[in-house]
Coordinates of C-alpha atoms in Angstrom, one line a residue:
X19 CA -5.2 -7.5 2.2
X20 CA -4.9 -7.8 5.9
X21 CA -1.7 -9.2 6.0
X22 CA -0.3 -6.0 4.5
X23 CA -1.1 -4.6 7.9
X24 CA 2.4 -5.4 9.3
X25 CA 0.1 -7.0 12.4
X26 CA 0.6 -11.0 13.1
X27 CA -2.7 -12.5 11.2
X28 CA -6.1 -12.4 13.4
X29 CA -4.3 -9.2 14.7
X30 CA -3.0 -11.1 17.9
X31 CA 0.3 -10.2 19.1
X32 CA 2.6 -12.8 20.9
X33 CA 1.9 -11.4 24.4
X34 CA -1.7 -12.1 23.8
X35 CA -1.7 -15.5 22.5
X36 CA 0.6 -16.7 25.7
X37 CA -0.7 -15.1 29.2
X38 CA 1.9 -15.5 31.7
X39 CA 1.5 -18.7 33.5
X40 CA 0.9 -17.2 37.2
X41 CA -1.7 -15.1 36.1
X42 CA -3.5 -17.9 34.8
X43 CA -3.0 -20.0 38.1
X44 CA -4.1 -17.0 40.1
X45 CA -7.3 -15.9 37.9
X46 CA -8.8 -18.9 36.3
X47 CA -11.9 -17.9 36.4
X48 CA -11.2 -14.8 34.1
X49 CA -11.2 -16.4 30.7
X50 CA -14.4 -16.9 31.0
X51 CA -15.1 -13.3 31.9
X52 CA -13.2 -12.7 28.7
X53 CA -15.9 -12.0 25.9
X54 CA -17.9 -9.5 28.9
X55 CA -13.9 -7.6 29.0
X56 CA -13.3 -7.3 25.6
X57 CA -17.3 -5.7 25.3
X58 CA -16.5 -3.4 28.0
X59 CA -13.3 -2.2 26.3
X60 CA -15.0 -2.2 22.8
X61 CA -17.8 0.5 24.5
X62 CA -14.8 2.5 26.4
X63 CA -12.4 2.5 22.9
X64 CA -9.5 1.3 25.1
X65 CA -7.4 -1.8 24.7
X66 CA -8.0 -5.5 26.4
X67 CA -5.4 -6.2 29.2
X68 CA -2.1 -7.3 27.8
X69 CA -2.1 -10.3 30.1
X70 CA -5.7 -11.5 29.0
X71 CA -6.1 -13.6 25.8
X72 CA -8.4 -11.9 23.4
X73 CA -11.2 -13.3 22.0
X74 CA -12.3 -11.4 18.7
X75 CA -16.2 -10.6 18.8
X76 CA -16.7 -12.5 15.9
X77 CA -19.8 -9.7 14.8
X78 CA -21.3 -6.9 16.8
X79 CA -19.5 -3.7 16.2
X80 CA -17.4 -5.4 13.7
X81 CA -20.4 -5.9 11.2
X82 CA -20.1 -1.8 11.0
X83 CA -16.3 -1.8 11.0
X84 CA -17.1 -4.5 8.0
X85 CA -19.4 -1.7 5.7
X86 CA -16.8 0.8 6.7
X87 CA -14.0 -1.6 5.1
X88 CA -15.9 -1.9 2.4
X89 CA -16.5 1.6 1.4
X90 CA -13.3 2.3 1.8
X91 CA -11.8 -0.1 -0.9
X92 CA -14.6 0.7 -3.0
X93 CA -14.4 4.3 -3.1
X94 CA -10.7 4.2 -3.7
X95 CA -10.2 1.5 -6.3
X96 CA -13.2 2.5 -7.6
X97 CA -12.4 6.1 -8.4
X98 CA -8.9 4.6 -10.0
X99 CA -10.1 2.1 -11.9
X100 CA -12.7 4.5 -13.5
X101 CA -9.9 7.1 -14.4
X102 CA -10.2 6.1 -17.9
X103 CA -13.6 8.3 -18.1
X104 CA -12.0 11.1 -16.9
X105 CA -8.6 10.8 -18.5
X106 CA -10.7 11.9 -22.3
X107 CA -11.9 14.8 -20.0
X108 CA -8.8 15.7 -19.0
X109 CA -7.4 15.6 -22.7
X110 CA -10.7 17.9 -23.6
X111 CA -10.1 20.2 -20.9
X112 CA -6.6 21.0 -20.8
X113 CA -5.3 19.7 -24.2
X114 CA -4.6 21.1 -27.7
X115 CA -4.1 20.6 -30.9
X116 CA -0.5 21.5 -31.1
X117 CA 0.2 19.6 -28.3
X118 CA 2.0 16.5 -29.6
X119 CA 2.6 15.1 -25.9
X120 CA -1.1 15.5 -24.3
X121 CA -1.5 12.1 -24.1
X122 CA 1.6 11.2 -22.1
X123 CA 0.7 14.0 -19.9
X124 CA -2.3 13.4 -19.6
X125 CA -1.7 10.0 -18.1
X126 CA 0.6 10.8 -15.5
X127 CA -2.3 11.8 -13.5
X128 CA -3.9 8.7 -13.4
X129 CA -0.3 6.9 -13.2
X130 CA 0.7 9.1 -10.2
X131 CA -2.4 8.0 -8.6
X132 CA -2.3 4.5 -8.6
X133 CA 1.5 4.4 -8.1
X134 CA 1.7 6.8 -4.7
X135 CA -1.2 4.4 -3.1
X136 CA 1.1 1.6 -3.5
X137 CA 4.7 3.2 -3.4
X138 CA 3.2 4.7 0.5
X139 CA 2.1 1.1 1.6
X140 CA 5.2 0.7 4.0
X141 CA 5.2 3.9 5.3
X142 CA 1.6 3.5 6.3
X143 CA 2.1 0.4 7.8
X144 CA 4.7 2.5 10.2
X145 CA 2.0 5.1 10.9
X146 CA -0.5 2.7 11.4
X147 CA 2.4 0.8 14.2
X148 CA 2.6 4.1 16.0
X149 CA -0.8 5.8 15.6
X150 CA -3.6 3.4 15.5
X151 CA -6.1 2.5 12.7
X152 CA -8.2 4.9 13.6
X153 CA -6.7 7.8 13.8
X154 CA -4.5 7.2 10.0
X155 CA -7.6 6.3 8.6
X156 CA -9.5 9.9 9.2
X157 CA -6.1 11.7 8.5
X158 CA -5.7 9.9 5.5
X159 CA -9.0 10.4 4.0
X160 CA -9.1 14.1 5.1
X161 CA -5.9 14.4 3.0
X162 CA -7.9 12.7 0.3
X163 CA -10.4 15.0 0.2
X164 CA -8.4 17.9 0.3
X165 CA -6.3 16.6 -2.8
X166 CA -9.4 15.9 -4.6
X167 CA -11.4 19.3 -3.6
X168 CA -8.2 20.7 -4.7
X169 CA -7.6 19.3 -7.6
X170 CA -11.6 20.4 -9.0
X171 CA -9.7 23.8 -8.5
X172 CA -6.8 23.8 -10.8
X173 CA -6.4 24.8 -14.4
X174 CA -3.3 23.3 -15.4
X175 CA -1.9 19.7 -15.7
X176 CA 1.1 20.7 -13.5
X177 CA -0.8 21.5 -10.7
X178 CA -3.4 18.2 -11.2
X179 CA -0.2 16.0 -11.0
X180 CA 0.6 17.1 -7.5
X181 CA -3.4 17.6 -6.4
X182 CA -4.5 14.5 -7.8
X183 CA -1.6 12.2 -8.5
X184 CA 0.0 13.0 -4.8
X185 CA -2.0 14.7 -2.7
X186 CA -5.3 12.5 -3.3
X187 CA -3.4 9.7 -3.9
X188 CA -1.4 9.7 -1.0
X189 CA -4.6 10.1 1.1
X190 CA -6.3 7.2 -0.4
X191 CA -3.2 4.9 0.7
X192 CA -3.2 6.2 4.0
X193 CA -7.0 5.7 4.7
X194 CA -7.1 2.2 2.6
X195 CA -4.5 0.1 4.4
X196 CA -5.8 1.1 8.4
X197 CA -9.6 -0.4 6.8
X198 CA -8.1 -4.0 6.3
X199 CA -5.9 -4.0 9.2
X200 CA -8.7 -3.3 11.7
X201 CA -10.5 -6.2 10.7
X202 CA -8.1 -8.7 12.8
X203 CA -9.6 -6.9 15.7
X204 CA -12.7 -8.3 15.1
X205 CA -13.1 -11.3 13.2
X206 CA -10.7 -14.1 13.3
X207 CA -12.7 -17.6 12.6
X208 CA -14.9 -15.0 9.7
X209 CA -11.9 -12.9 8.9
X210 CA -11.9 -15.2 5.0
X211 CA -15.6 -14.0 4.4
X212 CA -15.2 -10.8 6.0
X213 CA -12.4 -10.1 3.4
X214 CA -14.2 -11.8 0.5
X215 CA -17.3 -8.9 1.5
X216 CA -14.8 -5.9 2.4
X217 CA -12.9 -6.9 -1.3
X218 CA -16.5 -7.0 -3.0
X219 CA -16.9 -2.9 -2.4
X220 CA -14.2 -2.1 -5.5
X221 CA -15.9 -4.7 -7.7
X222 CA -19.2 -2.9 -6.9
X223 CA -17.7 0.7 -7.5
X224 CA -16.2 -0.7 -11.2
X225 CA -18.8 -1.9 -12.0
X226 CA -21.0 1.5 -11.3
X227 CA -19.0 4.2 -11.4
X228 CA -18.0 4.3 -15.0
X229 CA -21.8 5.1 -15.9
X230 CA -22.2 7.5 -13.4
X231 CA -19.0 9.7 -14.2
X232 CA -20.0 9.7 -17.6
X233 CA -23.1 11.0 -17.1
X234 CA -21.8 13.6 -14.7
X235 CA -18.8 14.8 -16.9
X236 CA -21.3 15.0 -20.0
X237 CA -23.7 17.3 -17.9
X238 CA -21.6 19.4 -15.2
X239 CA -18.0 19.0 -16.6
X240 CA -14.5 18.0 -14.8
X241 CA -14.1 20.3 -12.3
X242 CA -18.3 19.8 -10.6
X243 CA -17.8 16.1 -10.9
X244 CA -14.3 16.2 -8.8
X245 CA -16.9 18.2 -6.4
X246 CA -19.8 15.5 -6.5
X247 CA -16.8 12.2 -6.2
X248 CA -15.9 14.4 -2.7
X249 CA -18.5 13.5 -1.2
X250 CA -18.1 10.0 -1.2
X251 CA -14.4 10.5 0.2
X252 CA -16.2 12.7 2.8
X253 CA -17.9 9.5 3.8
X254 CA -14.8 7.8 4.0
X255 CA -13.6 10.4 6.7
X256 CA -16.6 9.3 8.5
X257 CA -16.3 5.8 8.1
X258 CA -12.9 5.8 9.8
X259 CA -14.2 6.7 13.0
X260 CA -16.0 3.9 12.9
X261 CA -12.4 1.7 13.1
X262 CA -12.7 1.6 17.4
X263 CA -9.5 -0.4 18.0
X264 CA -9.5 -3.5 20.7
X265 CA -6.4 -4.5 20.3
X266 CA -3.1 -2.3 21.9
X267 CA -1.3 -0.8 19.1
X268 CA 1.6 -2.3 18.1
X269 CA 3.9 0.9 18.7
X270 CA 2.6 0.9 22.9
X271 CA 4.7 -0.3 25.3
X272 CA 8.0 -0.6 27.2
X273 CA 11.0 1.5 25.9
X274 CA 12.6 -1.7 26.6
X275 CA 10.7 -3.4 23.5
X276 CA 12.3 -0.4 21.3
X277 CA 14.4 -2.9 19.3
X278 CA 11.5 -5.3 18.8
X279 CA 9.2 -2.5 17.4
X280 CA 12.5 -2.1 14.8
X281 CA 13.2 -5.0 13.8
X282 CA 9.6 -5.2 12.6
X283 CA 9.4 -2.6 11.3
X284 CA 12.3 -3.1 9.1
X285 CA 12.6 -6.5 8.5
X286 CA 15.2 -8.1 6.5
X287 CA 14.6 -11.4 7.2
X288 CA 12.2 -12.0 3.8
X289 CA 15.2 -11.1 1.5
X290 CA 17.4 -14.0 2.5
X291 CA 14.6 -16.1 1.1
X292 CA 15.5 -16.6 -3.0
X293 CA 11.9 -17.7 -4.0
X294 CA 11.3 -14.2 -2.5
X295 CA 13.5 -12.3 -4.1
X296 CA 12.2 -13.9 -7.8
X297 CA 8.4 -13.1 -6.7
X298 CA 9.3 -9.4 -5.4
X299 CA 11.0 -8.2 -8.9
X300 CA 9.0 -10.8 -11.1
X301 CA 5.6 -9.8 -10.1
X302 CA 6.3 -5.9 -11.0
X303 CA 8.2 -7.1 -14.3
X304 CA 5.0 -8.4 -15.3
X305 CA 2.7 -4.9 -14.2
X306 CA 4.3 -2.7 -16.6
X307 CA 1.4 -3.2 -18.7
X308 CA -1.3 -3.7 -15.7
X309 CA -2.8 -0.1 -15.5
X310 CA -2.5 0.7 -19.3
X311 CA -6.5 -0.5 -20.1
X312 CA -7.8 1.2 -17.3
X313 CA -6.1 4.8 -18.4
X314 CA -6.4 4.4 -22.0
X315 CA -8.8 1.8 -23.0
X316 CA -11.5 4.3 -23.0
X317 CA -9.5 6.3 -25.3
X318 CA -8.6 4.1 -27.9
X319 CA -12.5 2.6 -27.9
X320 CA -13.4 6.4 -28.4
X321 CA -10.8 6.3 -31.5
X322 CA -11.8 2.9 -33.0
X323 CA -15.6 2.8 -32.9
X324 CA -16.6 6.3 -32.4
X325 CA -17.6 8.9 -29.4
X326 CA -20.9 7.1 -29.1
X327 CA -20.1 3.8 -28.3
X328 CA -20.7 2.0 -24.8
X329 CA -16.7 2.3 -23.8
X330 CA -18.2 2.2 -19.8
X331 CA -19.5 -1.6 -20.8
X332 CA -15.9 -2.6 -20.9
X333 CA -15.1 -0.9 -17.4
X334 CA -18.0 -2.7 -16.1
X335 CA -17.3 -6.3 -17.6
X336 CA -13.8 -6.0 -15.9
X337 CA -15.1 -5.6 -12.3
X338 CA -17.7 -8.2 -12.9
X339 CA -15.4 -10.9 -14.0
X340 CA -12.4 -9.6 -11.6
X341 CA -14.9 -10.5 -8.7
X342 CA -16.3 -13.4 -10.5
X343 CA -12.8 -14.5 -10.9
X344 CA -11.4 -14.2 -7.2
X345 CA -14.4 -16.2 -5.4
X346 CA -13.1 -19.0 -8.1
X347 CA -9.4 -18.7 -8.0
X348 CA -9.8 -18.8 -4.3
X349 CA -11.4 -22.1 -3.8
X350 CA -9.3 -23.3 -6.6
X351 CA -6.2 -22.6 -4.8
X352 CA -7.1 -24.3 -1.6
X353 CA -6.5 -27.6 -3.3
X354 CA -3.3 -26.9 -4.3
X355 CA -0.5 -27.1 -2.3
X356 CA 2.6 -25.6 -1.6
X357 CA 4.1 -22.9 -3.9
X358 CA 2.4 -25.0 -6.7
X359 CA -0.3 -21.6 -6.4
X360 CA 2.4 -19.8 -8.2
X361 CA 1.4 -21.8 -11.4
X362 CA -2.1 -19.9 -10.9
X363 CA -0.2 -16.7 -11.0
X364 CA 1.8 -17.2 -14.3
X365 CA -1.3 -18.8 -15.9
X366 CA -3.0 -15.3 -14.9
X367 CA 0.1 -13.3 -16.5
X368 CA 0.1 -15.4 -19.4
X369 CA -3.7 -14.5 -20.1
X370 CA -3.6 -11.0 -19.2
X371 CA -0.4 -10.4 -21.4
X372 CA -2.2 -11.8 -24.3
X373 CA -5.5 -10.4 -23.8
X374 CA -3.7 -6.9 -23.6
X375 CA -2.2 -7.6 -27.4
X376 CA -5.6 -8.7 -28.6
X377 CA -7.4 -5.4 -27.9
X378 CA -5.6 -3.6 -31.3
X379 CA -6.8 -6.8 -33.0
X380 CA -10.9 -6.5 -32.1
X381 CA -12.5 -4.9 -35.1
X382 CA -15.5 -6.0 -33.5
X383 CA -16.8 -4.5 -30.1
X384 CA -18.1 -8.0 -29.1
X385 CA -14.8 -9.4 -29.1
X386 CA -13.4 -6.6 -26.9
X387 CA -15.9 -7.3 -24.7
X388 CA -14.4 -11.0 -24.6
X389 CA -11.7 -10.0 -24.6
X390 CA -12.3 -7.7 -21.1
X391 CA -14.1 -10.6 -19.5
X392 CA -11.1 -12.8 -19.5
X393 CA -8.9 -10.3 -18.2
X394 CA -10.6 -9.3 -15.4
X395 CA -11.4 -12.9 -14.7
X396 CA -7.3 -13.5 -14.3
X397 CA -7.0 -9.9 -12.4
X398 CA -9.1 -11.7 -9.9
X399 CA -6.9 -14.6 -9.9
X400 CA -3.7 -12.9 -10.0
X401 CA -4.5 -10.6 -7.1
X402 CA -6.3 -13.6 -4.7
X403 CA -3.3 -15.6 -4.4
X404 CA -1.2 -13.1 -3.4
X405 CA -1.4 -13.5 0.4
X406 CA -1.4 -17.7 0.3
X407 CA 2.0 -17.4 -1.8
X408 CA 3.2 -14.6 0.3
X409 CA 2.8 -17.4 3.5
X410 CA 4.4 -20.1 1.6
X411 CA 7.6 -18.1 0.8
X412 CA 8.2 -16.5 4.1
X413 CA 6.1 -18.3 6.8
X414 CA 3.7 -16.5 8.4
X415 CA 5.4 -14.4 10.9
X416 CA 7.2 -12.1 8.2
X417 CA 4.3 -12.1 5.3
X418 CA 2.8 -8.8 6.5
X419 CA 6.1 -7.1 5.2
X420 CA 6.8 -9.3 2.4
X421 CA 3.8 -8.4 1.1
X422 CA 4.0 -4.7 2.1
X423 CA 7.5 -4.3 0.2
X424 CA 5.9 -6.3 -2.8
X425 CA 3.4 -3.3 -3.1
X426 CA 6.0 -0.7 -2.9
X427 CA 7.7 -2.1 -5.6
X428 CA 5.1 -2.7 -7.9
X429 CA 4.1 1.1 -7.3
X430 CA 7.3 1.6 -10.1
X431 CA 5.6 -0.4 -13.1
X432 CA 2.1 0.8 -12.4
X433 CA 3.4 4.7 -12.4
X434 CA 5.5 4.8 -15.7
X435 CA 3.6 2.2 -18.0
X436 CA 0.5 4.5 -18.7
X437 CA 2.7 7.4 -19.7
X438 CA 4.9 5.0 -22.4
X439 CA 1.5 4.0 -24.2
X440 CA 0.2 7.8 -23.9
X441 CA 3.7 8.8 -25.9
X442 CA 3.5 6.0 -28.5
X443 CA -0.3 6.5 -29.2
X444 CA 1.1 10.7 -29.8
X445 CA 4.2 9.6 -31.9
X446 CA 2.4 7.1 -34.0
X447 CA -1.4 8.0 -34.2
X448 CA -2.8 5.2 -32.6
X449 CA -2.9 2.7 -29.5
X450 CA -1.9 0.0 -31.4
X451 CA 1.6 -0.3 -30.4
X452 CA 1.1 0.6 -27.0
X453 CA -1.2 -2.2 -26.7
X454 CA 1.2 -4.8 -28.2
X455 CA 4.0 -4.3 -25.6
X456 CA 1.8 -4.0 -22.8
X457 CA 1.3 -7.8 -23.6
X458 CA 5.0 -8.8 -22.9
X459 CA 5.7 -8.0 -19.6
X460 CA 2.8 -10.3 -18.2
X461 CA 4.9 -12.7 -20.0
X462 CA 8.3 -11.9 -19.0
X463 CA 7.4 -11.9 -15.3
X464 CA 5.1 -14.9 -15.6
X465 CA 8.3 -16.5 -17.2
X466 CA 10.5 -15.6 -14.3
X467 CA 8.1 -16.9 -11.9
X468 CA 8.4 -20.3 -13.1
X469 CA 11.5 -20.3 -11.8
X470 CA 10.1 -20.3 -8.0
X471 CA 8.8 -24.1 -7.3
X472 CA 12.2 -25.3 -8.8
X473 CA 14.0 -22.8 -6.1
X474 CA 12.0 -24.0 -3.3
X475 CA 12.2 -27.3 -4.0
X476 CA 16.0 -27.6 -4.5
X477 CA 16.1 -25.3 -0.8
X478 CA 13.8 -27.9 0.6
X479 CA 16.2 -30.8 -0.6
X480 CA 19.0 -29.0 0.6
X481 CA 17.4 -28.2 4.0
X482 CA 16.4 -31.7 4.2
X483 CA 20.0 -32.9 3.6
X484 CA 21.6 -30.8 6.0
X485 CA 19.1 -31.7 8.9
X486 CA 19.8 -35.2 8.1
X487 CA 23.7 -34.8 8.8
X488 CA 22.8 -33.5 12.3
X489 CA 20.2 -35.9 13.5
X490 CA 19.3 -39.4 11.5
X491 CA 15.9 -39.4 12.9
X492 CA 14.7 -35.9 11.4
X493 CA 13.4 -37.2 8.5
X494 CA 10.6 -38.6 10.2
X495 CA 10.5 -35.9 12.8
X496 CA 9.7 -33.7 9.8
X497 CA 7.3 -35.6 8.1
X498 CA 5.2 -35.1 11.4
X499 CA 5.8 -31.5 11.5
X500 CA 4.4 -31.4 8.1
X501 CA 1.6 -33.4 8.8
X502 CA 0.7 -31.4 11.7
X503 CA 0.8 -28.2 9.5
X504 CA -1.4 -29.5 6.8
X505 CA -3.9 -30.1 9.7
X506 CA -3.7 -26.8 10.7
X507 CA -4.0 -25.2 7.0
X508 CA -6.8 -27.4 6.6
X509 CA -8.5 -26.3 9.5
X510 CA -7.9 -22.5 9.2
X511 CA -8.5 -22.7 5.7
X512 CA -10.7 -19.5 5.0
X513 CA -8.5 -17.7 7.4
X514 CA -5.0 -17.9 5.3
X515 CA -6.0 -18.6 1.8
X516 CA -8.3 -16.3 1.6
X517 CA -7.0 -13.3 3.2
X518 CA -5.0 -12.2 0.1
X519 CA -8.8 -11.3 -1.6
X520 CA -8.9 -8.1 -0.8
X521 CA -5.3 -6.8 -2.4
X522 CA -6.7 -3.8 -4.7

């Protein structure tokens, strides 16, 4: 999700897009000279001239930065999503039978996990302001890799909490967000497909990984497989050298800009907006239940049909259909306008809520396969509109930190779900219950979702209204402003509505 960067989309900043006027009377003929610049500064590793408008390579070294990207959100999502595999390690290798609460302890490993990535995303956004992409990337992934070397170490669940669920964790989020930001240095008319490719990598990683871990956990145990999944977060140290920046960094500059740098950091401007504030604390209503499959799915397929049934088919059906479904949730919502996409996103809750509270009800594993297929077809969906309703709700100056503060809060629901269906499935024998209520938050915050168009439709008539009062003539005035901005959406089409496919 590039827009979670906290960098103006196509990662231009305001000096660039406007040179001042007398150097562009004085030095005409160095526009043209542009692309030749910015290849010169691409093979030095500094920054374009701040004067000089920047003209993204389009390809070249960006094709690299591109597999780099992509191994990054693959490694990461895909070592989370495939927790559920090693969660019935866990409970094998540090569980007992008189322990009445191994399953909710268990699963706040796997919760901690997937909640830090999120709950750091606006603190990385500062570090990456003030340090650059590349250098939080490497740092980031050399944390990850001493959290998961670590945690291959430890013999107790106490110490995998902090090793796995903050250490690794942490590392992940650091080195994750830096690989989508540096993107808008180099692609700006590709930056939709670039995205669509760089978002592929976790589908990829689902879609494998389960089968591979299981294998390796059967053979070498826990603590050599933590060893063997270090290596590919070894990679991803390497792969964030690759992230040579050509744009300055956002924290460079005058002391004078001090403020400026602030306020964007910390800005307070998205809150004021009401359709906002429903979509910030709607959307993790509805994730209570989100991460519960993924840690215990495994689990309660182990329970139902027996140690030897293909549980890693479901892990892999998700992935597939989760990619299947954002390359068709993303053309879909190109041809719907306006925060009309929201609709896509409670449809998506809706589905997901009750496909969670039809897993108890499968007696056959065909129909849990079914049953997996859907949801991860509506995962797709729910995560690839993100970034187009983001744009709608706050324009698209402030959507980088509407978005960031979005993932930050749905770090909360994500962390503490997974541990409530661990301690219902060890008070009442089962995942049956667990499974139920994970279906009704999807429909709460799909429910208070609805809510949205009517908000921003009665702000528009109000708006509308008011402007009216002040100048007769604004009615048409506007209706060419919005004329002129469907022309634009049209014609940057892949590079706004489809920026929000690479979320998780």
């Amino acid at each position: 999700m590039t827009e979670a960067s906290g960098a103006p989309q196509g990662g231009e900043s305001p000096a660039q897009r406007e040179p001042p006027p007398a150097a562009a009377e004085e030095k005409p003929r160095e526009a043209a000279k542009e692309p030749e610049k910015n290849g010169a500064a691409a093979a030095t590793g500094a920054s374009p001239p701040a004067d000089a408008e920047f003209v993204h390579p389009e390809g070249g070294w960006g094709w690299v930065v591109m597999l780099a990207s992509m191994w990054c959100n693959g490694a990461v999502f895909g070592i989370q999503n495939a927790f559920g595999i090693i969660f019935l390690h866990i409970l094998r290798e540090f569980g007992s039978e008189d322990d009445k609460d191994l399953r909710f302890k268990a699963s706040w490993v796997g919760s901690l996990s997937m909640g830090m990535i999120f709950f750091c995303s606006p603190i990385v956004s500062i570090f990456t302001d003030l340090l650059g992409c590349r250098v939080t990337a490497v740092g980031g992934a050399a944390v990850a890799l001493v959290g998961l070397l670590a945690s291959s170490f430890v013999k107790s669940l106490g110490l995998l909490y902090f090793t796995y669920g903050v250490v690794f964790a942490c590392g992940c989020s650091f080195s994750y967000q830096p690989s989508l930001v540096i993107l808008g240095h180099y692609f700006k008319r590709r930056l939709g497909l670039v995205n669509g490719v760089v978002t592929a990598g976790s589908g990829v990683f689902t879609i494998t990984l389960p089968f591979v871990l299981s294998r390796l956990l059967d053979r070498v145990g826990l603590q050599n497989t933590l060893r063997v999944l270090c290596v590919l977060i070894f990679v991803l140290v390497l792969a964030g050298f690759t992230y040579r920046p050509l744009l300055p960094a956002a924290g460079s500059g005058a002391a004078a800009s001090g403020r400026s740098r602030i306020s964007r950091t910390f800005n307070v401007n998205i809150w004021k907006s009401l359709g906002y504030r429903i979509w910030a604390f709607g959307i993790p209503a509805a994730l209570y239940g989100y991460f519960v499959p993924y840690v215990h799915l495994m689990n309660h397929v182990e329970e139902r049909f027996g140690p030897d049934t293909n549980k890693e088919l479901l892990l892999m059906c998700i992935g597939i259909s989760s990619c299947l479904g954002r390359l068709i949730f993303g053309v879909v919502a190109d041809y719907v306008d306006g925060v009309n996409k929201v609709y896509l996103q409670v449809t998506s809750f809706f589905v997901i809520g009750l496909m969670s509270s039809m897993i108890p009800l499968c007696s056959v594993f065909g129909a849990l396969i079914a049953v997996c297929l859907l949801m991860g077809l509506f995962d797709g969906c729910f995560i690839c509109i993100m970034a187009p309703i983001a744009f709608q709700l706050v324009g698209a100056n402030d959507v980088s930190q509407a978005i960031g503060f979005l993932l930050g809060l749905m770090s909360v629901p994500m962390t503490v779900g997974p541990p409530i269906a661990g301690f219902l499935r060890d008070r009442l024998g089962s995942y049956d219950v667990a499974f139920y209520l994970a279906g009704i938050p999807p429909l709460i915050g799909g429910a208070m979702l609805c809510l949205i168009p009517w908000v921003e439709a009665r702000r528009r008539r109000k708006e509308k209204a008011e402007a009216l009062k002040r100048d007769p003539e604004v009615e048409q005035k506007m209706l060419e402003q919005q004329q002129q901005q469907q022309q634009q959406e049209t014609a940057q089409g892949d590079g706004q509505h489809k920026t929000g496919e690479s979320v998780l």
